[in-house]
mmCIF file of C-alpha atoms in Angstrom:
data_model
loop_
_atom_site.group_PDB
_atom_site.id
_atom_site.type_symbol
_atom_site.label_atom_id
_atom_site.label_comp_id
_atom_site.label_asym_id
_atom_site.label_seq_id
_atom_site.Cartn_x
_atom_site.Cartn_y
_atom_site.Cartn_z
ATOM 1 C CA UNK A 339 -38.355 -28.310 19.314
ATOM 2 C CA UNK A 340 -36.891 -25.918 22.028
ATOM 3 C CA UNK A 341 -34.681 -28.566 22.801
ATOM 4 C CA UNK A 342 -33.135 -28.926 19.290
ATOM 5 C CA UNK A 343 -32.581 -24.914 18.635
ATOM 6 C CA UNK A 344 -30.852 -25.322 22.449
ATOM 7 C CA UNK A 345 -28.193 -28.006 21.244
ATOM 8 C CA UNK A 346 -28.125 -26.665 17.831
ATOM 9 C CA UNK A 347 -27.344 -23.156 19.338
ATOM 10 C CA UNK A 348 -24.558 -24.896 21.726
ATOM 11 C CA UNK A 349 -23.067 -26.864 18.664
ATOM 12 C CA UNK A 350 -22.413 -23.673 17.080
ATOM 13 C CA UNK A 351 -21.066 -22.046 20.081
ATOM 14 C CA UNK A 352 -18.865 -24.780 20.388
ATOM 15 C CA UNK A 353 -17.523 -24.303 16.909
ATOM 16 C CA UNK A 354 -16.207 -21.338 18.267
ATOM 17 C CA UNK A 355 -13.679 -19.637 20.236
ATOM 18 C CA UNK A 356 -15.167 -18.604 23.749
ATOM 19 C CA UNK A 357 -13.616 -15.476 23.644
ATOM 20 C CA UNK A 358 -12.300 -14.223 19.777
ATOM 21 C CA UNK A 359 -9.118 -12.736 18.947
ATOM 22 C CA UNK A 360 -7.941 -10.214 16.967
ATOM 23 C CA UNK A 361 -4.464 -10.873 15.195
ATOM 24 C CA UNK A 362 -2.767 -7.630 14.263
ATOM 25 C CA UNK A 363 -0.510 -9.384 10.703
ATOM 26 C CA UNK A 364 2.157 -6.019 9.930
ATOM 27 C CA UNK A 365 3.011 -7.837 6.425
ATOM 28 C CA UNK A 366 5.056 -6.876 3.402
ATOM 29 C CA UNK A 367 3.241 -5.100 0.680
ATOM 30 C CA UNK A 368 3.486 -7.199 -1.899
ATOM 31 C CA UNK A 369 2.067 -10.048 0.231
ATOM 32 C CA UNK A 370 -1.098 -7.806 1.092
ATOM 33 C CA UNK A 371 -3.941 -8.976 -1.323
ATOM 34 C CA UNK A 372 -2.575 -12.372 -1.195
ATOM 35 C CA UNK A 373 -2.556 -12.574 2.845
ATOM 36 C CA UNK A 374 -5.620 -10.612 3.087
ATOM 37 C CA UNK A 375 -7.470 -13.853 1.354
ATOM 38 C CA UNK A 376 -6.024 -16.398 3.061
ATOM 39 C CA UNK A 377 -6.880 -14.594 6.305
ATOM 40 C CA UNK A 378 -10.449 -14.393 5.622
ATOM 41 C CA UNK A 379 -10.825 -18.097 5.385
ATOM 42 C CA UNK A 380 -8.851 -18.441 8.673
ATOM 43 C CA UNK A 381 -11.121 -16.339 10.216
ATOM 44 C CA UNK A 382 -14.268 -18.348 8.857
ATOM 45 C CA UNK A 383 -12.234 -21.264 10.535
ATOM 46 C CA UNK A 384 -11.332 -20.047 13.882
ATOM 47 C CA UNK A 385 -13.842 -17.563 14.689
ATOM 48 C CA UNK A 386 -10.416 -15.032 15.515
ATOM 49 C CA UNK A 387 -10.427 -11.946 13.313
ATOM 50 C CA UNK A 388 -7.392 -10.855 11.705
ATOM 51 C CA UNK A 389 -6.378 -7.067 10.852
ATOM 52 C CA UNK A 390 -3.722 -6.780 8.259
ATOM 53 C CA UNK A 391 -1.075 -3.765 7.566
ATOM 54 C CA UNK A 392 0.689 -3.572 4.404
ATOM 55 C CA UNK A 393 3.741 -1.712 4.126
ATOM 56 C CA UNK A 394 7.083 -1.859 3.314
ATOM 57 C CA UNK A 395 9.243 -4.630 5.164
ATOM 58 C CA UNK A 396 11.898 -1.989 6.760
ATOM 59 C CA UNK A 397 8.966 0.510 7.580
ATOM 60 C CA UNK A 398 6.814 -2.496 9.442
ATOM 61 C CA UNK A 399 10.532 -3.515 10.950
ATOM 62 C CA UNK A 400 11.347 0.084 12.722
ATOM 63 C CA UNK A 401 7.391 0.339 13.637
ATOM 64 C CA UNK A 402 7.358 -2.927 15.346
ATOM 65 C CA UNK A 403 10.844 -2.018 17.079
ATOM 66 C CA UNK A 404 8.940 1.179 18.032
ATOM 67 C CA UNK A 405 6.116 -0.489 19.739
ATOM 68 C CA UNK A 406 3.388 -0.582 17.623
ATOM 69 C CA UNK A 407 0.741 -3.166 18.770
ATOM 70 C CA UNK A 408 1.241 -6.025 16.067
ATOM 71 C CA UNK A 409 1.056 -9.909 16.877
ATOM 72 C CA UNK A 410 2.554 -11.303 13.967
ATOM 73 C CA UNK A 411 5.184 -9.581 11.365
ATOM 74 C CA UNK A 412 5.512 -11.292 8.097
ATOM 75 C CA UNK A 413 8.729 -9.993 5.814
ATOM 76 C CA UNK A 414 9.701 -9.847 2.062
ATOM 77 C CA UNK A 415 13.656 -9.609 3.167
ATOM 78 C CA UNK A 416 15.040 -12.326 5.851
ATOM 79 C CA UNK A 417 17.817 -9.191 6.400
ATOM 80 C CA UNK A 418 15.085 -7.425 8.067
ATOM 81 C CA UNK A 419 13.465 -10.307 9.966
ATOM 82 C CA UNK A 420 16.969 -10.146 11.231
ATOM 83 C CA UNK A 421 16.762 -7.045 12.398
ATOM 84 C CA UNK A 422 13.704 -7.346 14.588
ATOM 85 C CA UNK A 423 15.442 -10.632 15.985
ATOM 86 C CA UNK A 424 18.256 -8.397 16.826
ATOM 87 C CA UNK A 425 16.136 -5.759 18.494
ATOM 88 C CA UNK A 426 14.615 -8.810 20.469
ATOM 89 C CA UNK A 427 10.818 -7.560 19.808
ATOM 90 C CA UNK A 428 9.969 -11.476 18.193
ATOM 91 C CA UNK A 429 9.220 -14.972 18.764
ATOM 92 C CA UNK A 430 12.819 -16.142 17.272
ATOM 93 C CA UNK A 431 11.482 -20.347 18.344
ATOM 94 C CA UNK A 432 8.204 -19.033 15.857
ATOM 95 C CA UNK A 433 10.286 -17.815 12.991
ATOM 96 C CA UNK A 434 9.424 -19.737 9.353
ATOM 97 C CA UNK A 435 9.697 -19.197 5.980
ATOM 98 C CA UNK A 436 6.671 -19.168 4.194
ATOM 99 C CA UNK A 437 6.518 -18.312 0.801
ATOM 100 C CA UNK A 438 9.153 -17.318 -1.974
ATOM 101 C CA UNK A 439 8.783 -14.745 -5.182
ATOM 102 C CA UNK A 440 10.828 -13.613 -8.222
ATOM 103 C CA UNK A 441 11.890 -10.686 -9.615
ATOM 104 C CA UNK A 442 10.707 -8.931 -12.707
ATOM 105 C CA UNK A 443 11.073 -5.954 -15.112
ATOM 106 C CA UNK A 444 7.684 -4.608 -16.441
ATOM 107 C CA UNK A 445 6.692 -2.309 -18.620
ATOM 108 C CA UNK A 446 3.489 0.397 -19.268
ATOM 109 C CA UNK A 447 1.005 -1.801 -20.503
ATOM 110 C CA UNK A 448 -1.245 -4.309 -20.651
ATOM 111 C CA UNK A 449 0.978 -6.654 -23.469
ATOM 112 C CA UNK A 450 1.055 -10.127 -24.260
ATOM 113 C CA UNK A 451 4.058 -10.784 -24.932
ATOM 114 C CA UNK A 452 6.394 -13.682 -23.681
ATOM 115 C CA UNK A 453 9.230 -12.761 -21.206
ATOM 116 C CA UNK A 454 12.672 -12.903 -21.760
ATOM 117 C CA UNK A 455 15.438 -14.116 -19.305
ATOM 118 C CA UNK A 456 17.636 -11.141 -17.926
ATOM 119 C CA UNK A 457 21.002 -10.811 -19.540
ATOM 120 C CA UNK A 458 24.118 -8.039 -19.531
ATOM 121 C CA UNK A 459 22.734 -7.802 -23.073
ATOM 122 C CA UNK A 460 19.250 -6.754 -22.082
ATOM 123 C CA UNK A 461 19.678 -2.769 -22.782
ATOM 124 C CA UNK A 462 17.453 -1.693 -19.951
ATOM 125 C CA UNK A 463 19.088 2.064 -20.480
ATOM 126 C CA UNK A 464 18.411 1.960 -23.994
ATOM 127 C CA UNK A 465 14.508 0.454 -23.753
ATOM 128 C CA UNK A 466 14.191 4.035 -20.873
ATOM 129 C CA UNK A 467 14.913 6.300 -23.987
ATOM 130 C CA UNK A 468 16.059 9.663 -23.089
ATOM 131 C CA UNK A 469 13.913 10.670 -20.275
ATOM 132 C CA UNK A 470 12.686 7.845 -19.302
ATOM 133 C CA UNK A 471 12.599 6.668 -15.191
ATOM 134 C CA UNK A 472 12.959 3.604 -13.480
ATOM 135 C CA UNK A 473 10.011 2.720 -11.264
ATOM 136 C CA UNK A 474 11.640 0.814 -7.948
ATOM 137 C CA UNK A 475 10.840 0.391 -4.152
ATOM 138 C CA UNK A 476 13.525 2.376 -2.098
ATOM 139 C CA UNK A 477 16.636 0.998 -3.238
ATOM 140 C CA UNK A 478 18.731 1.220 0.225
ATOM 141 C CA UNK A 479 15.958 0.057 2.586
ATOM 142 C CA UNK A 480 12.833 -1.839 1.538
ATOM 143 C CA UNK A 481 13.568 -5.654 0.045
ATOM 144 C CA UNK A 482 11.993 -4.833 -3.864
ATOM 145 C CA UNK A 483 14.643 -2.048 -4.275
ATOM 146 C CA UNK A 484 17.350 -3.724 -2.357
ATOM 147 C CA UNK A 485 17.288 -7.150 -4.789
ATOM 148 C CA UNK A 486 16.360 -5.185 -7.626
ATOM 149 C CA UNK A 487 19.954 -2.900 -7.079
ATOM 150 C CA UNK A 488 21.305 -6.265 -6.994
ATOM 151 C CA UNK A 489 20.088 -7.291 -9.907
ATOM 152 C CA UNK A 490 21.056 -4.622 -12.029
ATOM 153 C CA UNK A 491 24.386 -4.491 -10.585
ATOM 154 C CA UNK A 492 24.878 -8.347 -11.171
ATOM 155 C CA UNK A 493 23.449 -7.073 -15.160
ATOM 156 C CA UNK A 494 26.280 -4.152 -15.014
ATOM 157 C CA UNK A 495 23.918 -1.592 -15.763
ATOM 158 C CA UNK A 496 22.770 -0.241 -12.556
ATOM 159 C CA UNK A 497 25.723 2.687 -12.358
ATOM 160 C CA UNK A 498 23.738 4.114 -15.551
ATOM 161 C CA UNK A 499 20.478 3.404 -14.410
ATOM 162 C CA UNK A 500 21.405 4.851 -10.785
ATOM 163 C CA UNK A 501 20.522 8.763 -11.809
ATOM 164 C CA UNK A 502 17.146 7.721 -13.456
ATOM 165 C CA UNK A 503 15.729 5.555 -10.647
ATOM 166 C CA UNK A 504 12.174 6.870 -9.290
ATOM 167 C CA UNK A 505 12.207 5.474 -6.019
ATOM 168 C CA UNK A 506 8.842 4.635 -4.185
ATOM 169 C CA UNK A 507 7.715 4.293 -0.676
ATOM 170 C CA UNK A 508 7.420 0.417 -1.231
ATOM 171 C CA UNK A 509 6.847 -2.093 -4.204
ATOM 172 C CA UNK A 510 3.474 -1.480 -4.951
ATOM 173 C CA UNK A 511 3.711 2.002 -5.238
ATOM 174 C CA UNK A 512 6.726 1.223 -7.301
ATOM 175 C CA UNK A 513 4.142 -0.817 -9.393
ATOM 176 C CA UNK A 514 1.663 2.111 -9.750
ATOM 177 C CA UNK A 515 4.165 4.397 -11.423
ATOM 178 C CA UNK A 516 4.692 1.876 -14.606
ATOM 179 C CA UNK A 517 0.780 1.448 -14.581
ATOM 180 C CA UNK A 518 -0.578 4.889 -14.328
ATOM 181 C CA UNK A 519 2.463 5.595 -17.463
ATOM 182 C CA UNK A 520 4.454 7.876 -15.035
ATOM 183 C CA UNK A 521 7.376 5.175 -15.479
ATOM 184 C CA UNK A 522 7.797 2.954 -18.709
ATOM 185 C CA UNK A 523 9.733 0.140 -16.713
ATOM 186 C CA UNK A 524 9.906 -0.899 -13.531
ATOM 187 C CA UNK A 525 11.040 -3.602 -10.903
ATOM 188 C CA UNK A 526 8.921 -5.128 -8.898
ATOM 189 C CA UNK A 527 7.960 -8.804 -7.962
ATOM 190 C CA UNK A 528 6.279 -11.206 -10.313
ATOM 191 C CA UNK A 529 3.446 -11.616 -8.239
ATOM 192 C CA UNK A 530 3.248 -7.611 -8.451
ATOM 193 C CA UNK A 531 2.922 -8.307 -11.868
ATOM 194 C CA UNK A 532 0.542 -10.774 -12.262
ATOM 195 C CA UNK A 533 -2.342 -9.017 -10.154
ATOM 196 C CA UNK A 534 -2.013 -5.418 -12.407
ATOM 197 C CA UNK A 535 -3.183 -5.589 -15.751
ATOM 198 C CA UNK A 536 -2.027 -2.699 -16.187
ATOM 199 C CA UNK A 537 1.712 -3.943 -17.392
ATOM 200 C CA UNK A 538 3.058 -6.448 -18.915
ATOM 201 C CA UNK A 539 6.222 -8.311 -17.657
ATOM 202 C CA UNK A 540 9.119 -7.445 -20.386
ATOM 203 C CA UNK A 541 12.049 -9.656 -18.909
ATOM 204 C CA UNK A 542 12.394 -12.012 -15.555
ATOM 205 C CA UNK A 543 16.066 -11.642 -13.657
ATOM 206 C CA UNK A 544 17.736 -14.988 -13.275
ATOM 207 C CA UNK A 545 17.748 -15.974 -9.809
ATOM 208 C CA UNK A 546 21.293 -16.014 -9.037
ATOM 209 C CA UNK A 547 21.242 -12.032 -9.811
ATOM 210 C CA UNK A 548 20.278 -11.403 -6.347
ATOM 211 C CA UNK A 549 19.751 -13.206 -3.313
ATOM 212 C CA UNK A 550 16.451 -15.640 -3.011
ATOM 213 C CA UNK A 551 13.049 -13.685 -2.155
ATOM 214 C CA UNK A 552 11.518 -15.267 0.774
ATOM 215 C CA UNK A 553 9.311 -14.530 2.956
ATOM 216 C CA UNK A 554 9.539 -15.427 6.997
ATOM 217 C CA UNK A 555 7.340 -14.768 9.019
ATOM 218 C CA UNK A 556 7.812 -14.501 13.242
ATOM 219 C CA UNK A 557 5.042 -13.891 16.162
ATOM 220 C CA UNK A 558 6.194 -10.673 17.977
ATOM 221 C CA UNK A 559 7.722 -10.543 21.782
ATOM 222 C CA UNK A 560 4.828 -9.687 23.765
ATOM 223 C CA UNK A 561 2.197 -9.816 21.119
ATOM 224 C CA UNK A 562 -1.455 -9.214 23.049
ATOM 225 C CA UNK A 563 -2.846 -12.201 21.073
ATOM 226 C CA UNK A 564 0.906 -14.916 20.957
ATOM 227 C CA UNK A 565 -1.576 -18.068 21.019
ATOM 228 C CA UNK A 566 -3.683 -16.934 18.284
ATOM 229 C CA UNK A 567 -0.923 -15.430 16.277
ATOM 230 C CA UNK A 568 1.343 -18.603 16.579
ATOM 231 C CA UNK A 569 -2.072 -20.576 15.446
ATOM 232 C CA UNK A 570 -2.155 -18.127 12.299
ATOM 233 C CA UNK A 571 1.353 -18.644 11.091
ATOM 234 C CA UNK A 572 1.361 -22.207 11.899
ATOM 235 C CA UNK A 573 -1.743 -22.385 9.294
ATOM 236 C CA UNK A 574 -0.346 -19.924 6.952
ATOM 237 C CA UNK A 575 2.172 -22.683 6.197
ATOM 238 C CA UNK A 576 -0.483 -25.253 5.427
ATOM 239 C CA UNK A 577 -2.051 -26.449 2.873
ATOM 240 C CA UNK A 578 -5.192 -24.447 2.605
ATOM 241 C CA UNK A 579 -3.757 -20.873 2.662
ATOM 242 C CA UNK A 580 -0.442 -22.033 0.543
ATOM 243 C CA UNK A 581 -2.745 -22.886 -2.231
ATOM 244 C CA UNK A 582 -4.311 -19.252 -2.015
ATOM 245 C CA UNK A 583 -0.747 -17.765 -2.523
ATOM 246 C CA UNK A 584 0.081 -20.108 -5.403
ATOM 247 C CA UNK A 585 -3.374 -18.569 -7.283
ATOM 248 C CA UNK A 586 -1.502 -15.690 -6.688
ATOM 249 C CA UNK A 587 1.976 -16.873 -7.904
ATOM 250 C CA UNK A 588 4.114 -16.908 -5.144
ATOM 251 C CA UNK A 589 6.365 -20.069 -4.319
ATOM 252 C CA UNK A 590 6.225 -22.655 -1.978
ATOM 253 C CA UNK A 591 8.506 -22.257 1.072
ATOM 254 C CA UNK A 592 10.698 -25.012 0.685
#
């Protein structure tokens, strides 16, 4: 009986890493509840544990650059992915695109209502009323804001909608504005949408308003954990963990 708890008690051991890392993910924030799930059942794999910081892309970009102790950086905006290649703080052989989103204008909310495709003839202005604001992620430095300018631009309304713009920290706080009623619209990404009940989505932009939403993903230069990290991403463009972001309605990579 000793014998069998000994080999059972060596299988499981086995199972595991010898010695467990920790894999420091600095992710966009719209990819946090989404990554944080498909994380946990890499960890229930692998045995490694995995720490993950949300923020905005450009805020994670300049941290990174900075020297913050992250292994793996995962972006909403390939521009900024670019960045940190150009500062030479990641893994460029590593670098992969793993998921893609859309962009969408919601309202204060919970509705039902079916979406309507984005057109120069959508009055976004008009559905503000007077002193209404727009709800968006900084529009000059985090990805949400930066396709959403695009997208209003490519509408020909965003030189109107320009003064009335209530810029947030990132897309999720963006979010929280049309939800708590502070903003009746906003722009944010679908899957932002999806996982608030909050608001309703009252029109989708067409994707050739604004440049495609992907999401790469890169192990950092000198990362204190580059094996596990490179195991992480290589897995968070499988099967298993792409089928947690589709539940949560982002796109496959290719």
């Amino acid at each position: 009986m000793i014998r069998v708890l000994a080999l059972s008690l060596s299988l499981c051991l086995l199972a595991r890493p010898a010695l467990a890392d920790t894999v420091t993910v600095f992710a966009a924030a719209s990819l946090g509840p989404a990554l944080e799930e498909a994380a946990a059942l890499w960890e229930d794999e692998t045995g490694h544990d995995v720490t993950v910081a949300a923020a905005g892309s450009s805020v994670l970009a300049r941290q990174i650059a900075q020297g913050a102790p992250a292994d793996l950086y995962v972006s909403a905006s390939p521009d900024w992915m670019d960045w940190t290649e150009g500062q030479g703080v990641i893994d460029v052989e590593s670098r992969r695109v793993l998921m893609t989103n859309a962009l969408v204008l919601v309202g204060h909310g919970g509705l039902r209502i079916a979406p309507v495709p984005m057109s120069p003839e959508f009055d976004i202005p008009a559905r503000l009323g007077e002193e209404g604001r727009l709800a968006m992620a900084l529009v000059d430095a985090v990805p949400a804001g930066l396709y959403g300018r695009q997208a209003l631009t490519w509408l020909g309304q965003w030189e109107a909608l320009a003064p009335r713009v209530a810029q947030a920290d990132n897309v999720r706080a963006a979010l929280a504005l049309v939800a708590l009623g502070e903003a009746p619209l906003g722009v944010v990404y679908a899957t932002d949408a999806r996982a608030e009940p909050r608001v309703h989505v009252a029109g989708t932009f067409p994707p050739e308003s604004h440049d495609p939403i992907v999401y790469p993903g890169a192990v950092i230069a000198g990362a204190d954990s580059p094996e596990a990290a490179g195991a992480l991403l290589d897995w968070l463009a499988g099967p298993a963990a792409q089928a947690v972001f589709a539940r949560h309605g982002f796109g496959p990579p290719g």
